[in-house]
XYZ file of C-alpha atoms in Angstrom:
659
model
C 61.589 -16.288 57.055
C 62.826 -14.473 53.905
C 60.412 -11.883 52.544
C 60.058 -13.798 49.263
C 58.745 -16.796 51.166
C 56.403 -14.885 53.431
C 52.941 -15.894 52.402
C 49.656 -14.295 53.550
C 47.194 -16.336 55.574
C 45.491 -19.048 53.491
C 42.138 -17.327 53.919
C 43.560 -14.095 52.601
C 45.232 -15.862 49.607
C 41.947 -17.495 48.674
C 40.217 -14.106 48.870
C 42.942 -12.587 46.681
C 42.174 -15.133 43.955
C 39.005 -13.126 43.316
C 40.709 -9.734 43.461
C 39.989 -7.300 40.652
C 43.694 -6.538 40.479
C 45.507 -8.823 38.020
C 48.827 -8.503 39.854
C 47.204 -9.614 43.146
C 45.461 -12.533 41.513
C 48.672 -13.668 39.837
C 50.640 -13.453 43.105
C 47.893 -15.372 44.957
C 47.924 -18.122 42.288
C 51.659 -18.506 42.495
C 51.621 -18.590 46.290
C 48.798 -21.142 46.464
C 50.488 -23.300 43.847
C 53.833 -23.183 45.587
C 52.334 -24.006 48.985
C 50.370 -27.084 47.806
C 53.090 -28.709 45.651
C 53.917 -31.999 47.372
C 51.893 -31.055 50.448
C 48.682 -33.108 50.848
C 47.669 -31.314 54.019
C 47.917 -27.882 52.375
C 45.924 -29.135 49.345
C 43.103 -30.411 51.568
C 43.161 -27.106 53.500
C 42.838 -24.960 50.418
C 40.168 -27.249 48.944
C 38.180 -26.807 52.123
C 38.620 -23.032 51.914
C 37.101 -23.026 48.428
C 40.264 -22.167 46.441
C 39.669 -24.544 43.581
C 36.508 -22.931 42.116
C 38.261 -19.527 42.181
C 41.317 -20.923 40.406
C 39.089 -22.503 37.742
C 37.213 -19.200 37.365
C 40.454 -17.478 36.485
C 41.222 -20.127 33.863
C 37.727 -19.787 32.420
C 37.449 -16.014 32.264
C 40.892 -14.375 32.140
C 42.821 -13.656 28.997
C 46.298 -12.631 30.265
C 48.843 -15.348 29.522
C 50.552 -15.395 32.954
C 47.221 -15.823 34.721
C 46.174 -18.609 32.391
C 49.473 -20.396 32.811
C 49.496 -20.090 36.590
C 45.823 -21.080 36.982
C 46.299 -24.172 34.814
C 49.424 -25.085 36.695
C 47.525 -24.677 40.034
C 44.774 -26.978 38.762
C 47.425 -29.614 37.983
C 48.986 -29.197 41.428
C 45.638 -29.738 43.109
C 45.039 -32.868 41.005
C 48.493 -34.348 41.441
C 48.591 -37.511 43.564
C 45.408 -37.011 45.541
C 41.883 -38.086 44.511
C 40.276 -35.399 46.665
C 42.081 -32.826 44.527
C 40.962 -34.487 41.329
C 37.384 -34.546 42.575
C 37.549 -30.899 43.560
C 38.824 -29.682 40.172
C 36.363 -31.861 38.265
C 33.447 -30.734 40.452
C 34.460 -27.171 39.579
C 33.902 -27.897 35.906
C 37.549 -27.522 34.843
C 37.607 -30.069 32.007
C 35.962 -28.054 29.215
C 38.100 -24.993 30.086
C 41.334 -26.978 29.962
C 40.333 -28.458 26.632
C 39.364 -25.086 25.266
C 42.784 -23.671 26.250
C 44.511 -26.369 24.225
C 43.652 -24.161 21.240
C 45.251 -21.086 22.745
C 47.878 -19.440 20.589
C 50.470 -19.407 23.367
C 52.420 -22.664 23.768
C 53.015 -22.063 27.490
C 49.289 -22.042 28.109
C 48.820 -25.141 25.993
C 51.576 -26.996 27.812
C 50.302 -26.023 31.256
C 46.770 -27.182 30.387
C 48.014 -30.426 28.856
C 50.053 -31.178 31.997
C 46.977 -30.576 34.169
C 45.021 -32.983 32.042
C 47.777 -35.531 32.494
C 47.544 -35.158 36.290
C 43.759 -35.521 36.235
C 43.822 -38.579 33.988
C 46.300 -40.414 36.155
C 43.436 -40.734 38.662
C 40.706 -43.463 38.461
C 38.190 -40.576 39.011
C 38.965 -39.095 35.622
C 35.961 -39.002 33.279
C 37.661 -40.921 30.510
C 34.571 -41.459 28.443
C 33.972 -37.683 28.331
C 37.146 -37.321 26.255
C 35.429 -39.070 23.359
C 32.585 -36.527 23.200
C 32.505 -34.048 20.362
C 35.959 -33.090 18.999
C 37.845 -33.460 22.308
C 39.924 -36.416 21.148
C 40.897 -34.577 17.982
C 42.245 -31.736 20.140
C 44.513 -34.137 22.042
C 45.646 -35.851 18.850
C 46.587 -32.471 17.323
C 48.972 -31.959 20.213
C 50.937 -34.992 19.168
C 52.187 -32.892 16.268
C 52.956 -29.889 18.444
C 56.398 -28.406 17.974
C 57.032 -28.622 21.709
C 58.439 -31.956 22.783
C 56.856 -31.552 26.211
C 53.357 -30.941 24.793
C 53.500 -33.930 22.464
C 54.793 -36.182 25.304
C 52.068 -35.038 27.677
C 49.357 -35.518 25.020
C 50.458 -39.130 24.441
C 50.354 -39.720 28.167
C 46.782 -38.438 28.315
C 45.804 -40.729 25.467
C 47.384 -43.689 27.298
C 45.086 -43.082 30.227
C 41.937 -42.748 28.152
C 41.853 -46.189 26.473
C 39.978 -48.365 28.943
C 37.510 -50.093 26.660
C 37.485 -51.551 23.188
C 35.178 -48.704 22.169
C 37.690 -46.144 23.411
C 40.518 -47.884 21.615
C 38.616 -48.037 18.329
C 37.505 -44.424 18.545
C 41.079 -43.278 19.065
C 42.318 -45.476 16.196
C 39.541 -44.200 13.914
C 40.624 -40.656 14.666
C 44.144 -41.453 13.410
C 45.668 -42.055 16.863
C 47.479 -45.257 15.973
C 49.343 -43.690 13.015
C 50.147 -40.520 15.005
C 51.571 -42.479 17.955
C 53.716 -44.660 15.684
C 55.103 -41.458 14.142
C 56.189 -40.347 17.638
C 58.433 -43.453 17.877
C 60.889 -41.655 15.586
C 61.154 -38.738 18.058
C 63.079 -38.043 21.260
C 63.333 -40.390 24.242
C 60.407 -38.706 26.001
C 58.225 -38.923 22.900
C 59.148 -42.549 22.358
C 58.307 -43.481 25.940
C 54.984 -41.665 25.833
C 54.126 -43.262 22.468
C 54.887 -46.757 23.708
C 52.768 -46.143 26.807
C 49.812 -45.115 24.642
C 50.386 -47.925 22.095
C 50.409 -50.422 24.915
C 47.004 -49.007 26.026
C 45.626 -49.184 22.487
C 46.650 -52.804 21.905
C 45.654 -54.232 25.283
C 43.140 -57.050 24.723
C 42.575 -55.712 21.191
C 43.326 -58.252 18.489
C 42.370 -56.021 15.579
C 44.581 -53.073 16.478
C 47.457 -55.404 17.474
C 47.283 -57.043 14.073
C 47.270 -53.623 12.353
C 50.310 -52.487 14.360
C 52.189 -55.693 13.432
C 51.646 -55.015 9.705
C 52.007 -51.234 9.818
C 54.695 -49.882 7.454
C 55.482 -53.461 6.361
C 56.523 -54.340 9.905
C 58.812 -51.345 10.405
C 56.857 -50.051 13.402
C 56.993 -53.409 15.140
C 60.738 -53.782 14.376
C 61.381 -50.405 16.024
C 59.456 -51.443 19.148
C 61.436 -54.704 19.262
C 64.739 -52.733 19.089
C 63.591 -50.533 21.930
C 63.435 -53.463 24.407
C 67.262 -53.162 24.452
C 67.350 -49.386 24.898
C 69.612 -48.006 27.610
C 66.666 -46.445 29.448
C 64.976 -48.897 31.891
C 61.616 -47.198 31.395
C 61.960 -47.509 27.620
C 62.741 -51.193 27.925
C 59.765 -51.729 30.197
C 57.281 -49.850 27.963
C 58.517 -51.639 24.840
C 58.138 -54.991 26.635
C 54.644 -53.945 27.764
C 53.592 -53.064 24.291
C 54.923 -56.280 22.768
C 53.381 -58.323 25.617
C 49.964 -56.818 24.882
C 50.331 -57.433 21.170
C 51.353 -61.061 21.704
C 48.557 -61.708 24.171
C 45.847 -60.124 21.997
C 47.010 -61.436 18.635
C 47.509 -65.260 18.636
C 48.742 -65.206 15.010
C 51.869 -63.482 16.352
C 54.758 -62.214 14.246
C 58.082 -63.429 12.877
C 60.692 -64.421 15.489
C 58.121 -63.884 18.238
C 59.398 -66.813 20.328
C 62.912 -65.500 20.294
C 61.760 -61.979 21.127
C 59.622 -63.293 23.995
C 62.588 -65.162 25.488
C 64.657 -61.962 25.286
C 61.836 -59.999 26.930
C 61.637 -62.527 29.764
C 65.335 -61.936 30.620
C 64.924 -58.162 30.333
C 61.838 -58.152 32.613
C 63.572 -60.350 35.195
C 66.268 -57.680 35.504
C 63.733 -54.869 35.574
C 62.151 -56.402 38.650
C 65.107 -55.020 40.567
C 64.768 -51.465 39.242
C 63.764 -48.817 41.749
C 60.687 -46.632 41.390
C 57.929 -46.911 38.827
C 59.782 -49.288 36.514
C 60.262 -51.903 39.271
C 56.650 -51.472 40.328
C 55.271 -52.056 36.820
C 57.623 -54.881 35.723
C 55.806 -57.786 37.508
C 52.516 -56.965 35.807
C 54.232 -56.930 32.378
C 55.874 -60.224 33.194
C 52.436 -61.661 34.010
C 51.082 -60.610 30.560
C 54.159 -62.007 28.851
C 53.823 -65.555 30.232
C 50.051 -65.814 30.116
C 48.913 -69.018 28.371
C 52.508 -69.767 27.287
C 53.633 -72.954 28.969
C 57.011 -73.063 27.205
C 57.854 -69.548 28.413
C 56.609 -70.457 31.885
C 59.014 -73.404 31.926
C 61.895 -71.146 30.989
C 60.872 -68.654 33.681
C 60.760 -71.446 36.235
C 64.272 -72.555 35.355
C 65.454 -68.986 35.637
C 64.081 -68.863 39.217
C 61.363 -66.299 38.385
C 59.034 -67.798 41.027
C 61.596 -67.527 43.791
C 62.519 -63.989 42.812
C 58.893 -62.877 42.813
C 58.343 -64.651 46.134
C 61.212 -62.681 47.622
C 59.578 -59.439 46.529
C 56.263 -60.655 48.037
C 57.987 -60.996 51.442
C 59.046 -57.360 51.532
C 57.485 -55.377 54.370
C 55.614 -52.858 52.195
C 54.881 -52.885 48.502
C 52.999 -50.320 46.396
C 49.581 -51.679 45.442
C 50.408 -51.894 41.718
C 53.619 -53.814 42.369
C 51.936 -56.198 44.795
C 49.146 -56.835 42.296
C 51.636 -57.479 39.517
C 53.690 -59.881 41.604
C 50.625 -61.909 42.564
C 49.349 -61.988 38.976
C 52.787 -63.077 37.695
C 52.918 -65.882 40.285
C 49.356 -66.916 39.380
C 50.328 -67.214 35.677
C 53.642 -68.965 36.378
C 51.864 -71.525 38.616
C 48.815 -71.984 36.411
C 50.159 -75.085 34.682
C 53.467 -76.206 36.208
C 53.571 -78.306 39.337
C 57.246 -77.520 39.876
C 56.482 -73.782 39.953
C 53.709 -74.369 42.525
C 56.126 -76.361 44.662
C 58.712 -73.587 44.470
C 56.168 -70.993 45.503
C 54.853 -72.943 48.446
C 58.399 -73.785 49.567
C 58.928 -70.011 49.731
C 56.351 -69.809 52.569
C 54.053 -67.317 50.821
C 50.745 -68.370 52.263
C 50.805 -65.611 54.894
C 51.410 -62.690 52.515
C 48.855 -64.038 50.055
C 46.195 -64.301 52.835
C 47.207 -60.801 53.999
C 46.562 -59.561 50.442
C 42.931 -60.693 50.824
C 42.494 -57.760 53.159
C 44.209 -55.177 50.986
C 42.109 -52.043 50.225
C 42.933 -52.262 46.522
C 40.497 -54.298 44.391
C 43.195 -55.395 41.947
C 45.355 -56.827 44.728
C 42.517 -58.909 46.081
C 41.671 -60.214 42.646
C 45.311 -61.149 42.021
C 45.545 -62.917 45.428
C 42.490 -65.002 44.568
C 43.998 -65.855 41.172
C 47.199 -66.976 42.901
C 45.275 -69.329 45.239
C 43.287 -70.612 42.279
C 46.495 -71.558 40.461
C 48.094 -73.152 43.520
C 44.946 -75.140 44.262
C 45.070 -76.864 40.870
C 47.515 -79.260 42.530
C 46.062 -82.231 44.312
C 49.161 -82.436 46.533
C 48.783 -78.788 47.573
C 45.162 -79.279 48.468
C 46.085 -82.164 50.723
C 49.089 -80.570 52.442
C 49.570 -76.799 52.102
C 46.258 -75.137 51.258
C 44.255 -76.535 54.130
C 42.276 -75.382 57.091
C 40.557 -72.235 58.275
C 43.681 -70.049 57.955
C 43.154 -69.834 54.185
C 39.569 -70.834 53.604
C 37.827 -68.451 56.040
C 39.480 -65.262 54.707
C 38.761 -66.448 51.140
C 35.081 -66.977 51.959
C 34.920 -63.519 53.484
C 35.816 -62.094 50.076
C 32.512 -63.451 48.766
C 30.991 -60.426 50.598
C 33.342 -57.978 48.983
C 31.592 -55.012 47.330
C 33.568 -55.568 44.107
C 32.056 -58.077 41.690
C 35.536 -58.646 40.179
C 36.770 -59.794 43.560
C 33.712 -61.984 44.094
C 34.196 -63.664 40.713
C 37.787 -64.636 41.440
C 37.125 -65.557 45.046
C 34.362 -67.936 44.045
C 36.644 -69.456 41.391
C 39.321 -70.033 44.015
C 36.778 -71.531 46.425
C 35.652 -73.840 43.642
C 39.185 -75.192 43.352
C 39.979 -75.624 47.031
C 36.775 -77.575 47.871
C 37.483 -80.170 45.169
C 37.837 -83.744 46.508
C 39.126 -83.224 50.026
C 37.179 -83.394 53.263
C 38.905 -80.730 55.330
C 38.156 -77.821 53.020
C 34.586 -79.070 52.503
C 34.112 -79.199 56.277
C 35.281 -75.546 56.685
C 32.856 -74.451 54.009
C 30.039 -76.493 55.574
C 30.676 -75.031 59.037
C 30.827 -71.463 57.772
C 28.312 -69.624 55.623
C 30.028 -70.875 52.515
C 27.125 -72.868 51.046
C 24.646 -70.097 51.748
C 26.863 -67.621 49.891
C 27.431 -69.893 46.941
C 23.706 -70.616 46.620
C 23.097 -66.870 46.716
C 25.545 -66.215 43.878
C 24.153 -69.140 41.886
C 21.078 -66.907 41.465
C 23.011 -63.753 40.608
C 22.076 -61.651 37.582
C 25.789 -61.705 36.613
C 26.324 -64.794 34.402
C 30.011 -65.093 35.374
C 29.099 -65.098 39.120
C 26.340 -67.617 38.435
C 28.644 -69.884 36.516
C 31.508 -69.720 39.062
C 29.124 -70.314 41.999
C 27.510 -73.329 40.346
C 30.988 -74.651 39.472
C 32.020 -74.312 43.135
C 28.908 -76.128 44.326
C 29.575 -78.815 41.730
C 33.138 -79.270 43.069
C 31.841 -79.297 46.628
C 29.691 -82.271 45.681
C 32.576 -84.159 43.987
C 33.175 -87.396 45.922
C 31.134 -85.895 48.803
C 29.154 -87.869 51.326
C 25.360 -87.844 51.520
C 25.390 -85.189 54.267
C 27.078 -82.648 51.998
C 24.853 -83.553 49.098
C 21.698 -83.338 51.160
C 22.731 -79.889 52.497
C 23.400 -78.492 49.009
C 20.161 -79.871 47.531
C 18.101 -78.516 50.396
C 19.634 -75.003 50.263
C 19.865 -74.706 46.457
C 16.488 -76.441 45.918
C 15.509 -78.683 42.993
C 13.484 -75.937 41.314
C 16.431 -73.531 41.300
C 18.728 -76.257 39.950
C 16.228 -76.923 37.151
C 16.251 -73.231 36.297
C 20.062 -73.267 36.144
C 19.987 -76.284 33.838
C 17.775 -74.219 31.540
C 19.774 -71.021 32.075
C 20.167 -68.622 29.104
C 23.955 -68.967 29.357
C 25.365 -72.256 28.041
C 28.333 -72.138 30.452
C 25.885 -72.056 33.371
C 23.860 -74.922 31.864
C 26.993 -77.063 31.561
C 28.058 -76.525 35.198
C 24.529 -77.078 36.520
C 24.207 -80.404 34.693
C 27.713 -81.346 35.913
C 26.527 -80.566 39.415
C 23.708 -83.085 38.978
C 26.298 -85.573 37.640
C 28.278 -85.280 40.876
C 25.099 -85.423 42.939
C 24.175 -88.726 41.244
C 27.583 -90.273 41.696
C 27.877 -92.921 44.393
C 25.617 -95.309 46.212
C 21.831 -95.437 45.751
C 21.237 -93.087 48.697
C 23.139 -90.347 46.853
C 21.300 -91.037 43.567
C 18.013 -90.653 45.500
C 18.745 -86.921 45.829
C 18.191 -86.632 42.065
C 14.593 -87.718 42.726
C 14.050 -85.340 45.646
C 11.119 -83.858 43.720
C 10.042 -86.717 41.514
C 11.733 -86.773 38.092
C 11.938 -82.962 37.669
C 15.747 -82.938 37.606
C 15.936 -85.867 35.186
C 13.400 -84.256 32.919
C 15.428 -81.033 32.835
C 18.553 -82.956 31.964
C 16.743 -85.015 29.362
C 15.464 -81.808 27.771
C 19.018 -80.517 27.299
C 20.089 -83.896 26.020
C 17.372 -83.677 23.385
C 17.982 -80.123 22.169
C 21.573 -79.108 22.989
C 24.023 -78.721 20.143
C 26.961 -78.112 22.405
C 28.983 -81.338 22.916
C 30.172 -80.250 26.426
C 26.590 -79.951 27.652
C 25.553 -83.250 26.004
C 28.549 -84.928 27.625
C 27.565 -83.849 31.109
C 23.942 -84.774 30.521
C 24.962 -88.291 29.349
C 27.073 -88.707 32.480
C 24.004 -87.855 34.606
C 22.017 -90.553 32.807
C 24.877 -92.975 33.199
C 25.315 -92.353 36.930
C 21.624 -92.735 37.607
C 21.579 -95.899 35.457
C 24.303 -97.329 37.635
C 21.909 -97.267 40.617
C 19.270 -99.714 41.741
C 16.374 -101.145 39.778
C 14.139 -98.170 40.454
C 16.794 -95.802 39.196
C 17.387 -97.886 36.026
C 13.689 -98.021 35.288
C 13.377 -94.246 35.756
C 16.118 -93.757 33.158
C 14.406 -96.149 30.806
C 11.091 -94.291 31.116
C 12.887 -91.090 30.336
C 15.152 -92.086 27.403
C 13.007 -94.890 25.948
C 9.341 -94.370 26.786
C 7.046 -97.182 25.633
C 4.999 -94.941 23.410
C 8.035 -93.815 21.426
C 9.586 -97.183 20.698
C 7.883 -97.804 17.354
C 11.069 -96.821 15.579
C 14.740 -96.319 16.453
C 14.411 -92.567 16.659
C 12.349 -93.068 19.786
C 15.475 -93.925 21.735
C 17.155 -90.769 23.012
C 20.637 -92.220 23.103
C 20.672 -93.336 19.480
C 21.695 -89.838 18.402
C 24.845 -90.081 20.482
C 25.596 -93.694 19.577
C 25.794 -92.516 15.964
C 27.788 -89.351 16.608
C 30.953 -89.939 14.621
C 32.411 -86.537 15.392
C 32.726 -86.881 19.142
C 33.945 -90.345 20.146
C 33.682 -89.550 23.899
C 29.940 -88.985 23.471
C 29.708 -92.488 21.997
C 31.717 -93.915 24.837
C 29.407 -92.462 27.530
C 26.251 -93.404 25.564
C 27.445 -97.014 25.427
C 28.226 -96.905 29.155
C 24.571 -95.925 29.705
C 23.544 -99.086 27.800
C 25.964 -101.183 29.822
C 24.555 -99.924 33.103
C 20.974 -100.333 32.003
C 21.612 -103.961 30.936
C 23.923 -105.009 33.767
C 23.255 -108.735 34.412
C 21.491 -109.900 37.536
C 18.833 -107.279 37.971
C 15.212 -108.249 38.276
C 14.253 -105.892 35.426
C 17.268 -106.482 33.165
C 15.471 -108.762 30.744
C 12.621 -106.328 30.329
C 14.995 -103.447 29.724
C 17.006 -105.477 27.185
C 13.785 -106.276 25.298
C 12.818 -102.609 25.156
C 16.264 -101.638 23.993
C 16.216 -104.346 21.270
C 12.849 -103.049 20.112
C 14.373 -99.576 19.904
C 17.042 -100.867 17.556
C 19.891 -100.442 20.032
C 21.371 -103.893 19.577
C 21.494 -103.414 15.826
C 23.275 -100.105 16.282
C 25.732 -101.655 18.673
C 26.507 -104.453 16.215
C 27.326 -101.801 13.572
C 29.679 -100.189 16.087
C 31.657 -103.361 16.736
C 34.559 -102.099 14.607
C 34.333 -98.477 15.802
C 37.513 -96.535 14.949
C 37.791 -95.477 18.592
C 39.271 -98.330 20.623
C 37.510 -97.246 23.824
C 34.143 -97.274 22.054
C 34.922 -100.661 20.507
C 35.734 -102.152 23.963
C 32.581 -100.782 25.550
C 30.432 -101.994 22.630
C 31.760 -105.485 23.139
C 30.729 -105.415 26.822
C 27.275 -104.052 25.979
C 26.661 -106.775 23.335
C 27.739 -109.397 25.866
C 25.087 -108.037 28.221
C 22.433 -108.436 25.483
C 23.611 -111.960 24.815
C 23.557 -112.864 28.493
C 20.036 -111.561 28.899
C 18.826 -113.537 25.848
C 20.479 -116.702 27.209
C 18.955 -116.202 30.600
C 15.470 -115.699 29.139
C 15.858 -118.876 27.017
C 17.058 -120.878 30.047
C 14.146 -119.604 32.165
C 11.680 -120.409 29.432
C 13.138 -123.866 29.053
C 12.627 -124.549 32.742
């Protein structure tokens, strides 16, 4: 081994880091740094030997420029590409020392410290919120104007990693970050790429900042970003597309020629999928953002064989986690609305790699896989043919026990889709612990988990037999269901009432489950019908009343006692449904309200005449007569049927009296 490459034993090098001799310390720093670069085993070994606190001590206490540069560089090497290294340097309290050195008069020290910050903030362990304490963010922003191209580029990269929340984004913008980053777009390629990366982070899910960027400099900043999607650098094209995709997704108002730009971006991203390295890994996720909630763009992508191209990538033996997540998310979006895209994806035999993704260690991959199944299961045909049996359902149900709430939310949403309507999937859920888990999540403190779990139980009850309904009612309990109907979250209320609607659909035996504990459920529904101002909730509550009213005489009488109690019939306001019969804003509410009347007055029942009399006394017949020329044809037709029922009942009473 050449003498220049002959290093001392690791233990001796670590000891030399605390030497009183500056030359010895400097040599030890260089040797440790050179040994650990690209070598995970060496990094872990030196971490175990306690090298990191000694390196940080040099950065914190020395004043000689070479020592400061080498200690900062060593910190960055420890943090590069390994979370154990990031944890070690953070545990050693390096962050305030790195930030302090950003004010050093020597640019080499500043650049070395900035690069170390970049390495640290590429890790999910980085304390991103800490960067918004005191004047730390201002220190980073000042570096954007540094004369060194490398320092400005690294500073922008650090900013890109710090914007994880709306609060972070706003704080950075308030400190002048948006303007400073836009100014970098006029710089070198490296500065432009770093600026685009940070601007993409600033505008992600942020309508306000996206709108500001669109209007900045009378649209000049946006025009420059649009031009950069055709840059010769693949990374530049990707980052420009990412920035524009985030702006378009966050700001529905859009900008001039947006449709044309989006179509161009689609073609560019399709080509970037084939790029090696980081660009190819990131391109699928940007494509997913681009086509989100844009059916026209999804149609163009489908015609350009985007689904098949992504499916081919999915079949590769190994994929980096970020690329796999992006591919699955892009497929989920492309298949969210278009049946032809779903068919293309299933024809590509992707069920196995999607199911395999359920077991991936990365949270984002599992979330994306669940989203993909959710999109595929929106197709009735797929539920009947492709997405069946234990091969898919059992691994999906296992994700309900995942430690990540984000995974649980998407897994429950996917379960809610696959149990809709068809017996095979319902059977698998029944035979596993699926119902127990859904009932558990229906009582979660997380409103999204509650809502998704109740929705899944609702779908499980759709067109289900009495065995399934009985099992759900017994395990969920009527008291819990009543609590969900009165939940503080309106989305949960709506799904809970819709669950009761499905429970009450079918023959009288099924409707009996609504009365498992007297009329507690009906009372809870009636309460919402009386007070809710949200049409979606009122609609579901009316359907519950309608379904129960379609049952036997006992069920009809129970509805009458609820919506038209004897003591309240002295005036028309005593009839609960009158409010909805007169709702001229929502015709569908009028339709369902009239259906309730039709079912309550259906000819041939032993109590029909009595119910008709009570309804007449409540002024219902008069209201129906005023609705005979309703502007909604569906309402008009239903009103005609209801009035015929009233007429039939009157004729029958007269005939009976005559006899």
